[in-house]
mmCIF file of C-alpha atoms in Angstrom:
data_model
loop_
_atom_site.group_PDB
_atom_site.id
_atom_site.type_symbol
_atom_site.label_atom_id
_atom_site.label_comp_id
_atom_site.label_asym_id
_atom_site.label_seq_id
_atom_site.Cartn_x
_atom_site.Cartn_y
_atom_site.Cartn_z
ATOM 1 C CA MET A 6 99.824 144.807 82.547
ATOM 2 C CA LEU A 7 103.378 143.473 83.000
ATOM 3 C CA LYS A 8 103.398 144.630 86.635
ATOM 4 C CA LYS A 9 100.126 142.786 87.331
ATOM 5 C CA LEU A 10 101.479 139.610 85.719
ATOM 6 C CA LEU A 11 104.717 139.814 87.703
ATOM 7 C CA LYS A 12 102.775 140.438 90.916
ATOM 8 C CA PHE A 13 100.565 137.424 90.158
ATOM 9 C CA PHE A 14 103.635 135.175 89.658
ATOM 10 C CA VAL A 15 105.327 136.420 92.833
ATOM 11 C CA ILE A 16 102.189 135.883 94.919
ATOM 12 C CA SER A 17 101.638 132.450 93.338
ATOM 13 C CA PHE A 18 105.250 131.478 94.081
ATOM 14 C CA ILE A 19 104.899 132.558 97.713
ATOM 15 C CA VAL A 20 101.600 130.685 98.166
ATOM 16 C CA ILE A 21 102.980 127.501 96.585
ATOM 17 C CA SER A 22 106.156 127.758 98.700
ATOM 18 C CA VAL A 23 104.149 128.101 101.914
ATOM 19 C CA ILE A 24 101.968 125.115 100.985
ATOM 20 C CA ILE A 25 105.050 122.978 100.286
ATOM 21 C CA MET A 26 106.734 124.075 103.535
ATOM 22 C CA PHE A 27 103.750 123.092 105.659
ATOM 23 C CA SER A 28 102.879 119.886 103.826
ATOM 24 C CA THR A 29 106.468 118.560 103.599
ATOM 25 C CA PRO A 30 108.680 120.230 106.227
ATOM 26 C CA ILE A 31 111.629 118.018 105.296
ATOM 27 C CA ILE A 32 112.000 120.068 102.080
ATOM 28 C CA VAL A 33 112.722 123.199 104.119
ATOM 29 C CA LYS A 34 115.245 121.238 106.191
ATOM 30 C CA TYR A 35 116.892 119.974 103.001
ATOM 31 C CA LEU A 36 117.100 123.465 101.494
ATOM 32 C CA THR A 37 118.712 124.763 104.693
ATOM 33 C CA GLY A 38 121.223 121.896 104.920
ATOM 34 C CA ARG A 39 119.514 120.151 107.822
ATOM 35 C CA ALA A 40 118.394 117.113 105.786
ATOM 36 C CA ARG A 41 119.919 114.816 103.215
ATOM 37 C CA ILE A 42 118.751 112.398 100.565
ATOM 38 C CA VAL A 43 119.517 108.807 101.561
ATOM 39 C CA GLY A 44 118.432 107.420 98.190
ATOM 40 C CA LYS A 45 115.909 105.189 96.494
ATOM 41 C CA PRO A 46 114.536 102.022 98.133
ATOM 42 C CA ALA A 47 116.384 98.729 97.918
ATOM 43 C CA GLN A 48 114.711 95.731 96.328
ATOM 44 C CA ALA A 49 113.049 94.035 99.290
ATOM 45 C CA GLU A 50 109.842 92.375 100.388
ATOM 46 C CA ILE A 51 108.666 93.388 103.845
ATOM 47 C CA PHE A 52 106.257 91.295 105.869
ATOM 48 C CA ILE A 53 104.666 92.233 109.185
ATOM 49 C CA ASP A 54 102.816 89.374 110.852
ATOM 50 C CA GLU A 55 103.162 87.397 107.588
ATOM 51 C CA LYS A 56 101.311 90.057 105.561
ATOM 52 C CA GLU A 57 103.251 91.854 102.843
ATOM 53 C CA LYS A 58 103.472 95.597 103.505
ATOM 54 C CA SER A 59 103.878 97.260 100.119
ATOM 55 C CA ASP A 60 103.828 100.705 101.741
ATOM 56 C CA ALA A 61 106.909 99.886 103.864
ATOM 57 C CA LYS A 62 110.242 100.567 102.142
ATOM 58 C CA LEU A 63 113.842 99.592 102.882
ATOM 59 C CA PHE A 64 116.747 101.984 102.308
ATOM 60 C CA ILE A 65 120.500 101.544 102.644
ATOM 61 C CA SER A 66 122.619 104.114 104.476
ATOM 62 C CA ASN A 67 126.383 103.755 104.139
ATOM 63 C CA SER A 68 127.466 106.833 106.115
ATOM 64 C CA ASN A 69 126.544 109.135 108.948
ATOM 65 C CA PHE A 70 124.625 112.348 108.214
ATOM 66 C CA GLU A 71 127.766 114.369 107.516
ATOM 67 C CA GLY A 72 129.265 111.662 105.296
ATOM 68 C CA THR A 73 132.388 111.469 107.475
ATOM 69 C CA GLN A 74 131.941 107.956 108.931
ATOM 70 C CA LYS A 75 131.040 104.670 107.288
ATOM 71 C CA ARG A 76 127.859 102.952 108.458
ATOM 72 C CA ASP A 77 126.123 99.740 107.517
ATOM 73 C CA TYR A 78 122.512 100.659 108.234
ATOM 74 C CA LEU A 79 119.242 99.511 106.766
ATOM 75 C CA ILE A 80 116.420 102.005 107.260
ATOM 76 C CA LEU A 81 112.922 100.518 107.304
ATOM 77 C CA TYR A 82 110.412 103.254 106.490
ATOM 78 C CA LEU A 83 106.951 102.537 107.914
ATOM 79 C CA ASP A 84 104.427 104.694 106.094
ATOM 80 C CA ASP A 85 101.518 103.886 108.400
ATOM 81 C CA VAL A 86 103.056 105.199 111.643
ATOM 82 C CA LYS A 87 99.820 105.137 113.647
ATOM 83 C CA ASP A 88 100.099 101.348 113.755
ATOM 84 C CA TYR A 89 103.601 101.435 115.265
ATOM 85 C CA ASN A 90 103.451 103.900 118.189
ATOM 86 C CA GLY A 91 104.244 106.795 115.872
ATOM 87 C CA ILE A 92 107.638 105.341 114.917
ATOM 88 C CA PRO A 93 108.325 106.414 111.316
ATOM 89 C CA VAL A 94 111.387 104.252 110.759
ATOM 90 C CA LEU A 95 113.447 101.480 112.269
ATOM 91 C CA ILE A 96 117.199 101.393 111.786
ATOM 92 C CA ILE A 97 119.026 98.088 111.573
ATOM 93 C CA ASP A 98 122.723 98.453 112.380
ATOM 94 C CA LYS A 99 124.082 95.421 110.547
ATOM 95 C CA GLU A 100 127.625 95.784 111.901
ATOM 96 C CA HIS A 101 126.632 95.836 115.581
ATOM 97 C CA LYS A 102 123.439 93.774 115.107
ATOM 98 C CA VAL A 103 121.234 96.332 116.865
ATOM 99 C CA LEU A 104 117.676 97.425 116.067
ATOM 100 C CA MET A 105 117.097 101.127 116.789
ATOM 101 C CA PHE A 106 114.573 103.855 116.215
ATOM 102 C CA PRO A 107 115.308 107.558 115.806
ATOM 103 C CA ASN A 108 114.353 110.046 118.487
ATOM 104 C CA SER A 109 112.264 111.914 115.931
ATOM 105 C CA GLY A 110 109.001 111.834 114.062
ATOM 106 C CA LYS A 111 107.551 111.823 110.569
ATOM 107 C CA GLU A 112 108.820 115.360 109.969
ATOM 108 C CA ASP A 113 112.400 114.002 110.079
ATOM 109 C CA TYR A 114 111.901 111.233 107.510
ATOM 110 C CA ASP A 115 109.871 111.469 104.341
ATOM 111 C CA ILE A 116 109.779 109.934 100.879
ATOM 112 C CA ILE A 117 109.637 112.406 98.011
ATOM 113 C CA PHE A 118 109.864 111.232 94.395
ATOM 114 C CA LYS A 119 110.802 107.741 95.720
ATOM 115 C CA ASN A 120 113.839 109.139 97.600
ATOM 116 C CA LEU A 121 114.139 108.958 101.375
ATOM 117 C CA PHE A 122 114.933 112.320 102.973
ATOM 118 C CA GLN A 123 116.471 112.190 106.456
ATOM 119 C CA SER A 124 116.971 115.187 108.756
ATOM 120 C CA ASP A 125 120.054 115.736 110.875
ATOM 121 C CA SER A 126 118.090 115.158 114.085
ATOM 122 C CA GLY A 127 116.552 112.002 112.606
ATOM 123 C CA ALA A 128 120.006 110.685 111.728
ATOM 124 C CA ASN A 129 121.972 111.604 114.825
ATOM 125 C CA VAL A 130 119.886 110.444 117.788
ATOM 126 C CA MET A 131 118.966 106.761 117.707
ATOM 127 C CA ILE A 132 117.743 104.649 120.577
ATOM 128 C CA PRO A 133 118.169 100.863 120.750
ATOM 129 C CA VAL A 134 114.792 99.130 120.926
ATOM 130 C CA ASN A 135 115.952 97.031 123.887
ATOM 131 C CA ASN A 136 116.936 100.100 125.969
ATOM 132 C CA LYS A 137 114.912 99.749 129.183
ATOM 133 C CA VAL A 138 114.800 103.509 129.912
ATOM 134 C CA LYS A 139 114.252 105.262 126.564
ATOM 135 C CA GLY A 140 113.644 102.359 124.196
ATOM 136 C CA LEU A 141 110.695 100.036 123.902
ATOM 137 C CA GLY A 142 112.171 97.862 126.663
ATOM 138 C CA PHE A 143 112.131 94.436 125.030
ATOM 139 C CA GLU A 144 114.482 92.217 123.042
ATOM 140 C CA PRO A 145 113.644 92.345 119.330
ATOM 141 C CA ASP A 146 115.364 88.977 118.660
ATOM 142 C CA LEU A 147 117.168 90.358 115.605
ATOM 143 C CA ILE A 148 118.249 87.519 113.278
ATOM 144 C CA PHE A 149 120.283 87.725 110.068
ATOM 145 C CA GLU A 150 119.984 84.762 107.668
ATOM 146 C CA ASP A 151 121.799 85.449 104.377
ATOM 147 C CA LYS A 152 119.441 87.978 102.703
ATOM 148 C CA VAL A 153 116.655 87.642 105.274
ATOM 149 C CA ILE A 154 116.345 89.749 108.407
ATOM 150 C CA LYS A 155 113.843 88.916 111.131
ATOM 151 C CA PHE A 156 112.918 90.715 114.331
ATOM 152 C CA LYS A 157 110.032 91.571 116.616
ATOM 153 C CA ILE A 158 108.621 95.024 117.291
ATOM 154 C CA SER A 159 106.192 95.985 120.029
ATOM 155 C CA ALA A 160 103.433 98.498 119.399
ATOM 156 C CA GLU A 161 99.963 99.102 120.783
ATOM 157 C CA ASN A 162 100.512 96.315 123.360
ATOM 158 C CA LYS A 163 101.089 93.798 120.589
ATOM 159 C CA ILE A 164 104.201 92.034 119.309
ATOM 160 C CA TYR A 165 104.672 92.105 115.527
ATOM 161 C CA ASP A 166 106.935 89.703 113.639
ATOM 162 C CA VAL A 167 108.846 91.510 110.911
ATOM 163 C CA THR A 168 110.580 89.716 108.034
ATOM 164 C CA ILE A 169 112.612 91.487 105.361
ATOM 165 C CA ASN A 170 113.659 89.577 102.246
ATOM 166 C CA ILE A 171 116.372 91.524 100.424
ATOM 167 C CA SER A 172 116.661 90.804 96.706
#
């Protein structure tokens, strides 16, 4: 009886582990040291084309992936990636006033229990939006006004106005 119960728990654990690995691959990356937790979202209101996007979240990143260099990044997580050419996040480099996107996909950024997880590949390869070769090839017109950030993003042959009000 004890052997059957133990076997049941082992099989259940394996099945649950496989389900988690396939449904949220960032967890496997985190457990193997290839992802980190950036943190919980900052207090911010995000508007795209003057409509509030409650599913979009803003996170603050103060260091590189390894934690060896200071950064002043805001990470805008876009939950509905199909609307934005598959781009899961936009990174705002406040120090250099550059809008970038990572050379990665949804599997490199995910929100779990309100925390943003970021993989090493999602953190280390970023492309400026205005890069004519690998970027989106247009000027995002990034503007900082006190606690308001404005820029444009191009997706699906349309230009979107993005406004972030940081509380």
